[in-house]
Coordinates of C-alpha atoms in Angstrom, one line a residue:
M1 CA -344.0 -181.4 -19.3
P2 CA -345.3 -183.6 -16.5
G3 CA -347.3 -181.7 -13.9
N4 CA -347.0 -178.5 -15.8
G5 CA -349.1 -179.0 -18.9
D6 CA -352.1 -176.9 -17.8
S7 CA -349.8 -174.0 -16.9
L8 CA -348.0 -174.1 -20.3
S9 CA -351.3 -174.4 -22.1
R10 CA -352.6 -171.3 -20.4
L11 CA -349.4 -169.5 -21.2
R12 CA -349.5 -170.5 -24.8
T13 CA -353.1 -169.2 -25.1
A14 CA -352.2 -165.9 -23.5
I15 CA -349.2 -165.3 -25.8
T16 CA -351.4 -166.3 -28.8
V17 CA -354.0 -163.7 -27.8
F18 CA -351.3 -160.9 -27.7
F19 CA -350.1 -161.9 -31.2
A20 CA -353.6 -161.7 -32.5
L21 CA -354.3 -158.4 -30.7
D22 CA -351.1 -156.9 -32.3
G23 CA -352.3 -157.8 -35.8
F24 CA -355.8 -156.7 -35.1
V25 CA -354.8 -153.2 -33.9
F26 CA -352.2 -152.6 -36.5
A27 CA -354.5 -153.6 -39.4
G28 CA -357.3 -151.4 -37.9
W29 CA -355.0 -148.4 -38.1
V30 CA -353.8 -149.2 -41.6
V31 CA -357.3 -149.2 -43.1
R32 CA -357.9 -145.7 -41.8
I33 CA -354.8 -144.1 -43.3
P34 CA -356.7 -142.6 -46.3
A35 CA -359.2 -140.9 -43.9
I36 CA -356.4 -139.6 -41.7
K37 CA -354.6 -138.2 -44.8
E38 CA -357.7 -136.3 -45.7
Q39 CA -358.2 -135.0 -42.2
T40 CA -354.7 -133.7 -41.9
G41 CA -354.6 -132.3 -45.4
A42 CA -351.2 -133.9 -45.9
S43 CA -349.8 -134.3 -49.4
A44 CA -348.7 -137.8 -50.5
S45 CA -345.0 -137.0 -49.8
A46 CA -345.8 -135.4 -46.4
L47 CA -347.9 -138.4 -45.4
G48 CA -345.1 -140.7 -46.5
L49 CA -342.7 -138.8 -44.1
A50 CA -345.2 -139.0 -41.3
L51 CA -345.7 -142.7 -41.8
L52 CA -342.0 -143.1 -41.3
G53 CA -342.7 -142.3 -37.7
V54 CA -344.1 -145.8 -37.2
S55 CA -341.0 -147.3 -38.7
A56 CA -338.5 -145.1 -36.8
G57 CA -340.2 -145.7 -33.5
A58 CA -340.4 -149.5 -34.1
V59 CA -336.8 -149.9 -35.2
V60 CA -335.4 -147.9 -32.3
T61 CA -337.5 -149.6 -29.7
M62 CA -336.8 -153.1 -31.0
V63 CA -333.1 -152.5 -30.3
L64 CA -333.8 -151.4 -26.7
T65 CA -336.6 -153.9 -25.9
G66 CA -334.2 -156.8 -25.7
R67 CA -332.4 -155.1 -22.8
L68 CA -335.8 -154.3 -21.1
C69 CA -336.8 -158.0 -21.4
R70 CA -333.6 -159.2 -19.8
R71 CA -334.1 -156.8 -16.9
Y72 CA -337.9 -156.9 -16.3
G73 CA -338.9 -160.1 -18.1
N74 CA -340.6 -160.8 -21.4
H75 CA -344.1 -161.1 -19.8
R76 CA -344.1 -157.7 -18.1
V77 CA -342.8 -155.9 -21.1
T78 CA -345.4 -157.6 -23.3
V79 CA -348.3 -156.4 -21.1
V80 CA -346.9 -152.8 -20.8
C81 CA -346.4 -152.5 -24.5
A82 CA -349.9 -153.9 -25.2
V83 CA -351.3 -151.1 -23.0
L84 CA -349.2 -148.5 -24.8
L85 CA -350.2 -149.9 -28.2
S86 CA -353.9 -149.8 -27.4
L87 CA -353.7 -146.2 -26.1
S88 CA -351.5 -144.8 -28.8
V89 CA -353.7 -146.1 -31.7
A90 CA -356.3 -143.6 -30.7
L91 CA -354.0 -140.6 -31.2
P92 CA -353.7 -140.2 -35.0
P93 CA -357.3 -139.0 -35.5
L94 CA -356.6 -136.2 -33.0
T95 CA -353.9 -134.6 -35.2
H96 CA -354.4 -132.0 -37.8
S97 CA -351.0 -131.7 -39.5
A98 CA -348.5 -134.1 -41.0
L99 CA -345.9 -133.1 -38.3
A100 CA -348.2 -133.9 -35.4
L101 CA -349.2 -137.1 -37.1
G102 CA -345.6 -138.1 -37.4
L103 CA -344.9 -137.4 -33.8
V104 CA -347.8 -139.5 -32.5
L105 CA -346.9 -142.3 -34.9
L106 CA -343.4 -142.4 -33.3
V107 CA -345.2 -143.4 -30.0
F108 CA -347.4 -145.9 -31.8
G109 CA -344.4 -147.4 -33.6
A110 CA -342.4 -147.6 -30.4
A111 CA -345.2 -149.7 -28.8
Y112 CA -345.6 -151.8 -31.9
G113 CA -341.9 -152.6 -32.1
G114 CA -341.6 -153.2 -28.3
I115 CA -344.5 -155.7 -28.1
N116 CA -343.2 -157.6 -31.2
V117 CA -339.8 -158.2 -29.5
A118 CA -341.4 -159.0 -26.1
F119 CA -344.0 -161.5 -27.2
N120 CA -341.6 -163.2 -29.7
S121 CA -339.1 -163.6 -26.8
A122 CA -341.9 -165.1 -24.6
A123 CA -342.9 -167.4 -27.4
V124 CA -339.2 -168.5 -27.9
D125 CA -339.1 -169.5 -24.1
L126 CA -342.3 -171.5 -24.5
V127 CA -341.1 -173.3 -27.6
A128 CA -338.0 -174.4 -25.7
A129 CA -340.1 -175.6 -22.8
I130 CA -342.6 -177.5 -24.9
R131 CA -339.9 -178.8 -27.2
R132 CA -342.2 -178.6 -30.2
P133 CA -341.8 -176.1 -33.1
I134 CA -345.0 -174.2 -32.5
M135 CA -343.6 -170.7 -33.4
P136 CA -345.6 -170.6 -36.7
S137 CA -348.9 -170.9 -34.8
F138 CA -348.2 -167.6 -33.0
H139 CA -347.6 -165.8 -36.2
A140 CA -350.7 -167.4 -37.7
A141 CA -352.6 -165.7 -34.9
F142 CA -351.0 -162.4 -35.9
S143 CA -352.1 -162.9 -39.5
L144 CA -355.6 -163.9 -38.5
G145 CA -355.9 -160.9 -36.2
G146 CA -354.7 -158.7 -39.1
M147 CA -357.3 -160.1 -41.4
I148 CA -360.1 -159.6 -38.9
G149 CA -358.9 -156.1 -38.1
A150 CA -358.8 -155.1 -41.8
G151 CA -362.1 -156.8 -42.5
L152 CA -364.0 -155.1 -39.6
G153 CA -362.2 -151.8 -40.5
A154 CA -363.5 -151.9 -44.0
L155 CA -367.0 -152.7 -42.8
V156 CA -367.2 -149.8 -40.3
A157 CA -365.3 -147.2 -42.4
G158 CA -368.5 -145.9 -43.9
S159 CA -370.4 -145.5 -40.6
L160 CA -367.7 -144.6 -38.0
S161 CA -365.3 -141.7 -38.1
P162 CA -361.6 -142.5 -37.7
T163 CA -361.8 -141.1 -34.1
R164 CA -364.5 -143.4 -33.0
H165 CA -363.2 -146.4 -34.9
L166 CA -359.6 -146.1 -33.4
L167 CA -361.0 -145.3 -30.0
L168 CA -363.0 -148.5 -30.2
L169 CA -359.7 -150.3 -31.0
T170 CA -358.3 -148.8 -27.8
V171 CA -361.2 -150.2 -25.7
V172 CA -360.9 -153.6 -27.3
G173 CA -357.1 -153.6 -26.8
L174 CA -357.4 -152.6 -23.1
L175 CA -360.1 -155.2 -22.4
V176 CA -358.1 -158.0 -24.1
T177 CA -355.0 -157.0 -22.2
A178 CA -356.9 -157.0 -18.9
A179 CA -358.2 -160.5 -19.7
A180 CA -354.9 -162.1 -20.9
G181 CA -352.4 -160.0 -19.1
P182 CA -352.7 -161.5 -15.6
T183 CA -351.8 -164.9 -17.0
L184 CA -348.5 -163.5 -18.2
L185 CA -347.8 -161.5 -15.1
R186 CA -348.5 -164.4 -12.7
Q187 CA -346.2 -166.9 -14.5
K188 CA -342.5 -166.7 -14.9
P189 CA -341.1 -167.7 -18.3
P190 CA -340.8 -171.5 -18.4
E191 CA -337.5 -173.1 -18.1
P192 CA -336.4 -175.5 -20.8
P193 CA -336.1 -179.2 -19.8
E194 CA -332.8 -180.1 -18.2
P195 CA -330.3 -181.6 -20.7
P196 CA -328.6 -184.9 -19.9
E197 CA -325.8 -184.8 -17.4
R198 CA -323.1 -185.3 -20.0
E199 CA -324.5 -182.3 -22.0
R200 CA -324.7 -179.9 -19.2
P201 CA -322.1 -177.0 -19.2
A202 CA -320.0 -176.3 -16.2
E203 CA -321.7 -174.3 -13.5
S204 CA -321.0 -170.6 -13.7
T205 CA -322.5 -167.5 -12.0
A206 CA -321.3 -165.2 -14.8
P207 CA -323.8 -164.5 -17.6
R208 CA -323.1 -166.3 -20.9
R209 CA -321.3 -164.2 -23.4
L210 CA -322.0 -164.7 -27.1
D211 CA -319.1 -165.6 -29.2
G212 CA -318.5 -164.2 -32.7
R213 CA -319.9 -167.3 -34.4
T214 CA -323.2 -167.1 -32.5
R215 CA -323.6 -163.4 -33.2
G216 CA -322.9 -164.2 -36.8
L217 CA -325.6 -166.8 -36.9
V218 CA -328.1 -164.4 -35.3
L219 CA -327.4 -161.9 -38.1
V220 CA -327.8 -164.7 -40.6
F221 CA -331.3 -165.6 -39.3
G222 CA -332.0 -161.8 -39.2
L223 CA -331.2 -161.7 -43.0
I224 CA -333.6 -164.6 -43.6
A225 CA -336.3 -162.6 -41.7
G226 CA -335.4 -159.5 -43.8
C227 CA -335.7 -161.4 -47.1
T228 CA -339.1 -162.7 -46.0
A229 CA -340.5 -159.3 -44.8
Y230 CA -339.2 -157.6 -48.0
G231 CA -341.7 -159.8 -50.0
E232 CA -344.5 -159.1 -47.5
G233 CA -344.0 -155.3 -47.8
A234 CA -343.6 -155.4 -51.6
L235 CA -346.8 -157.4 -52.2
A236 CA -348.8 -155.3 -49.7
D237 CA -347.9 -152.0 -51.5
W238 CA -347.4 -153.0 -55.1
G239 CA -349.2 -156.3 -55.7
A240 CA -352.6 -154.9 -56.5
L241 CA -351.1 -152.1 -58.6
H242 CA -349.3 -154.7 -60.8
L243 CA -352.6 -156.6 -61.4
E244 CA -354.5 -153.4 -62.3
E245 CA -351.9 -151.6 -64.4
D246 CA -350.1 -154.5 -66.1
L247 CA -352.8 -157.1 -66.4
G248 CA -355.8 -154.9 -66.8
A249 CA -357.7 -156.2 -63.7
S250 CA -360.5 -154.2 -62.2
P251 CA -359.9 -152.5 -58.8
G252 CA -361.9 -155.2 -57.1
A253 CA -360.1 -158.0 -58.8
A254 CA -356.8 -156.4 -58.1
A255 CA -357.6 -156.2 -54.4
I256 CA -358.1 -159.9 -54.3
G257 CA -354.4 -160.4 -55.1
Y258 CA -353.2 -159.4 -51.6
S259 CA -356.1 -161.3 -50.0
C260 CA -354.9 -164.5 -51.8
F261 CA -351.3 -163.9 -50.6
A262 CA -352.4 -163.1 -47.0
L263 CA -354.8 -166.1 -46.8
A264 CA -352.2 -168.5 -48.1
M265 CA -349.7 -167.2 -45.6
T266 CA -352.1 -167.7 -42.8
V267 CA -352.9 -171.3 -43.9
G268 CA -349.2 -172.0 -44.2
R269 CA -348.5 -170.8 -40.7
L270 CA -351.4 -172.8 -39.3
T271 CA -349.8 -175.9 -40.7
G272 CA -346.3 -174.8 -39.9
T273 CA -345.8 -176.8 -36.7
T274 CA -346.7 -180.1 -38.6
L275 CA -344.4 -179.1 -41.4
L276 CA -341.5 -178.3 -39.1
E277 CA -342.0 -181.6 -37.2
R278 CA -341.8 -183.6 -40.4
L279 CA -339.2 -181.7 -42.4
G280 CA -337.1 -179.9 -39.7
R281 CA -336.1 -176.2 -39.8
T282 CA -333.5 -176.3 -42.5
R283 CA -335.7 -178.2 -45.0
T284 CA -338.6 -175.9 -44.2
V285 CA -336.6 -172.8 -44.9
V286 CA -335.1 -174.2 -48.1
A287 CA -338.4 -175.5 -49.4
G288 CA -340.2 -172.4 -48.4
G289 CA -337.7 -170.0 -50.0
A290 CA -337.7 -172.1 -53.2
T291 CA -341.5 -172.2 -53.3
A292 CA -341.8 -168.5 -52.8
A293 CA -339.3 -167.8 -55.5
A294 CA -341.2 -169.9 -58.0
G295 CA -344.5 -168.4 -57.0
M296 CA -343.3 -164.8 -57.3
L297 CA -341.8 -165.4 -60.7
L298 CA -345.2 -166.7 -61.8
G299 CA -347.0 -163.8 -60.0
S300 CA -344.9 -161.1 -61.5
L301 CA -344.4 -162.4 -65.1
A302 CA -347.6 -164.3 -65.8
P303 CA -349.6 -162.8 -68.7
A304 CA -353.0 -163.8 -67.2
L305 CA -354.7 -162.6 -64.0
W306 CA -355.6 -166.1 -62.8
A307 CA -352.0 -167.2 -63.1
A308 CA -350.8 -164.1 -61.2
L309 CA -353.2 -164.8 -58.4
L310 CA -352.0 -168.3 -58.2
G311 CA -348.5 -167.1 -58.0
Y312 CA -349.4 -164.7 -55.2
A313 CA -350.9 -167.6 -53.3
I314 CA -347.9 -169.9 -53.8
T315 CA -345.6 -167.0 -52.7
G316 CA -347.6 -166.7 -49.4
I317 CA -347.4 -170.4 -48.7
G318 CA -343.6 -170.3 -49.3
L319 CA -342.9 -167.2 -47.2
A320 CA -345.3 -168.2 -44.4
N321 CA -342.8 -170.0 -42.0
L322 CA -339.5 -168.3 -42.8
F323 CA -339.9 -165.4 -40.5
P324 CA -341.2 -167.4 -37.5
V325 CA -338.3 -169.9 -37.9
A326 CA -335.7 -167.2 -38.2
V327 CA -336.9 -165.3 -35.1
E328 CA -337.2 -168.5 -33.1
R329 CA -333.7 -169.7 -34.0
A330 CA -332.2 -166.2 -33.2
G331 CA -334.0 -166.2 -29.9
A332 CA -332.8 -169.7 -29.0
L333 CA -329.3 -168.7 -29.7
A334 CA -329.2 -165.2 -28.0
G335 CA -332.4 -164.7 -26.0
P336 CA -334.3 -161.4 -26.3
S337 CA -331.3 -159.7 -27.9
G338 CA -331.4 -162.3 -30.7
V339 CA -335.1 -161.8 -31.2
A340 CA -334.5 -158.0 -31.2
T341 CA -331.8 -158.3 -33.8
A342 CA -333.8 -160.6 -36.1
S343 CA -336.9 -158.6 -35.7
T344 CA -335.1 -155.3 -36.5
L345 CA -333.5 -156.8 -39.7
G346 CA -336.9 -158.3 -40.6
Y347 CA -338.7 -155.0 -40.1
G348 CA -335.9 -153.3 -42.1
G349 CA -336.7 -155.6 -45.0
M350 CA -340.3 -154.7 -44.9
L351 CA -339.4 -151.0 -44.9
L352 CA -336.9 -151.5 -47.8
G353 CA -339.3 -153.5 -50.0
P354 CA -341.8 -150.8 -51.1
P355 CA -339.4 -148.0 -52.0
A356 CA -337.0 -150.4 -53.6
I357 CA -339.8 -151.8 -55.8
G358 CA -340.7 -148.2 -56.7
F359 CA -337.3 -147.2 -57.8
M360 CA -336.8 -150.4 -59.8
A361 CA -340.2 -149.9 -61.4
D362 CA -339.2 -146.5 -62.6
W363 CA -335.9 -147.8 -64.0
F364 CA -337.2 -151.0 -65.6
S365 CA -340.9 -152.0 -65.1
L366 CA -343.1 -153.1 -62.2
P367 CA -343.1 -156.8 -63.2
A368 CA -339.3 -156.8 -63.4
A369 CA -339.1 -155.0 -60.1
L370 CA -341.3 -157.6 -58.4
T371 CA -339.0 -160.4 -59.5
S372 CA -336.6 -159.0 -56.7
V373 CA -339.0 -160.7 -54.2
A374 CA -338.3 -164.0 -55.9
I375 CA -334.5 -163.3 -55.9
L376 CA -334.5 -162.6 -52.1
A377 CA -336.7 -165.6 -51.4
A378 CA -334.1 -167.7 -53.2
V379 CA -331.3 -166.0 -51.2
A380 CA -333.1 -167.0 -48.0
A381 CA -333.3 -170.6 -49.2
V382 CA -329.6 -170.6 -50.1
I383 CA -328.6 -169.1 -46.7
G384 CA -330.7 -171.7 -44.9
F385 CA -329.0 -174.5 -46.8
A386 CA -325.5 -173.0 -46.4
T387 CA -325.8 -172.6 -42.6
R388 CA -327.5 -176.0 -41.9
G389 CA -324.6 -177.5 -40.1
A390 CA -323.8 -174.4 -38.0
A391 CA -327.4 -173.9 -37.1
A392 CA -327.8 -177.5 -36.0
R393 CA -324.8 -177.2 -33.6

């Protein structure tokens, strides 16, 4: 945008930093869950119930954050939630029972859900102003932040207690927020370029109300996000177990499986803008869903470890840009409320994946259960193709 390039560049950098910070803090917490379990003395079932606090807090807050963003602005809400996320990550090591852990995880989950809606809404505004499909680059920053957070967490786990480690995350989070937050607070969300005179709607002081068709499209994009997140959750919790139990891999080799998936997803998101500019959103969703379906069929049914690892990597590349595209489209249609709806459905898919895989593994087998990831990826591709005309309009 003429005369405004530097401002938008600074804004893009600040939003990218908050995406990376979110992934960094969340991954740092995840790698200390085993130590927190031992500290609280919780059984596996009690820990599972306590961990639902993250999910419950996130889902409830995602619904409310859309309204807060409309009232106070995406940028303010992003900064406030970043502070809450940084402070609340230090609370789990201070608990000594599953009940207390569940309660503090409600707070942590609320901050996590809130910042996800807020910075995705801010990113949607920036995408509209720049008029380039840069949404995948923000989610690539989240993935990179998560990889760094998990890697550093694994390195310091033997030398730092959970209390000191997570307190260090708090300090890092507050320092990063102090550095990047002023850029968001000083700048208003950018306005998209003015459309040609003949395309401009009639002037109206009343807020635009969404019709049933638009709300339906937002739900459709939310379903695509849910199908994508289902696969992420399933591979995170069950991918290594499949390699170890069904293919006889060593624990170290089995751990490489999720790393292949996560690295491929990060690479896919880093190249997502170029892909979207060349193929467009519909073709990207269709091709990504079809690629992920083929990759997961290979990953779940292959008889050899190398082939399964290849399948995991192909799945990561295929799923990489489906969630960013779905959230960006929902936000373009309905603003922060659209982002909140798509994020909530997407997060719901991530919650549904692990337990659904577990039940199906008991009924059939783990390889058969993992094929559900391929089925839902194919469903996302079909939905993307079926709604191509309506989405374009």
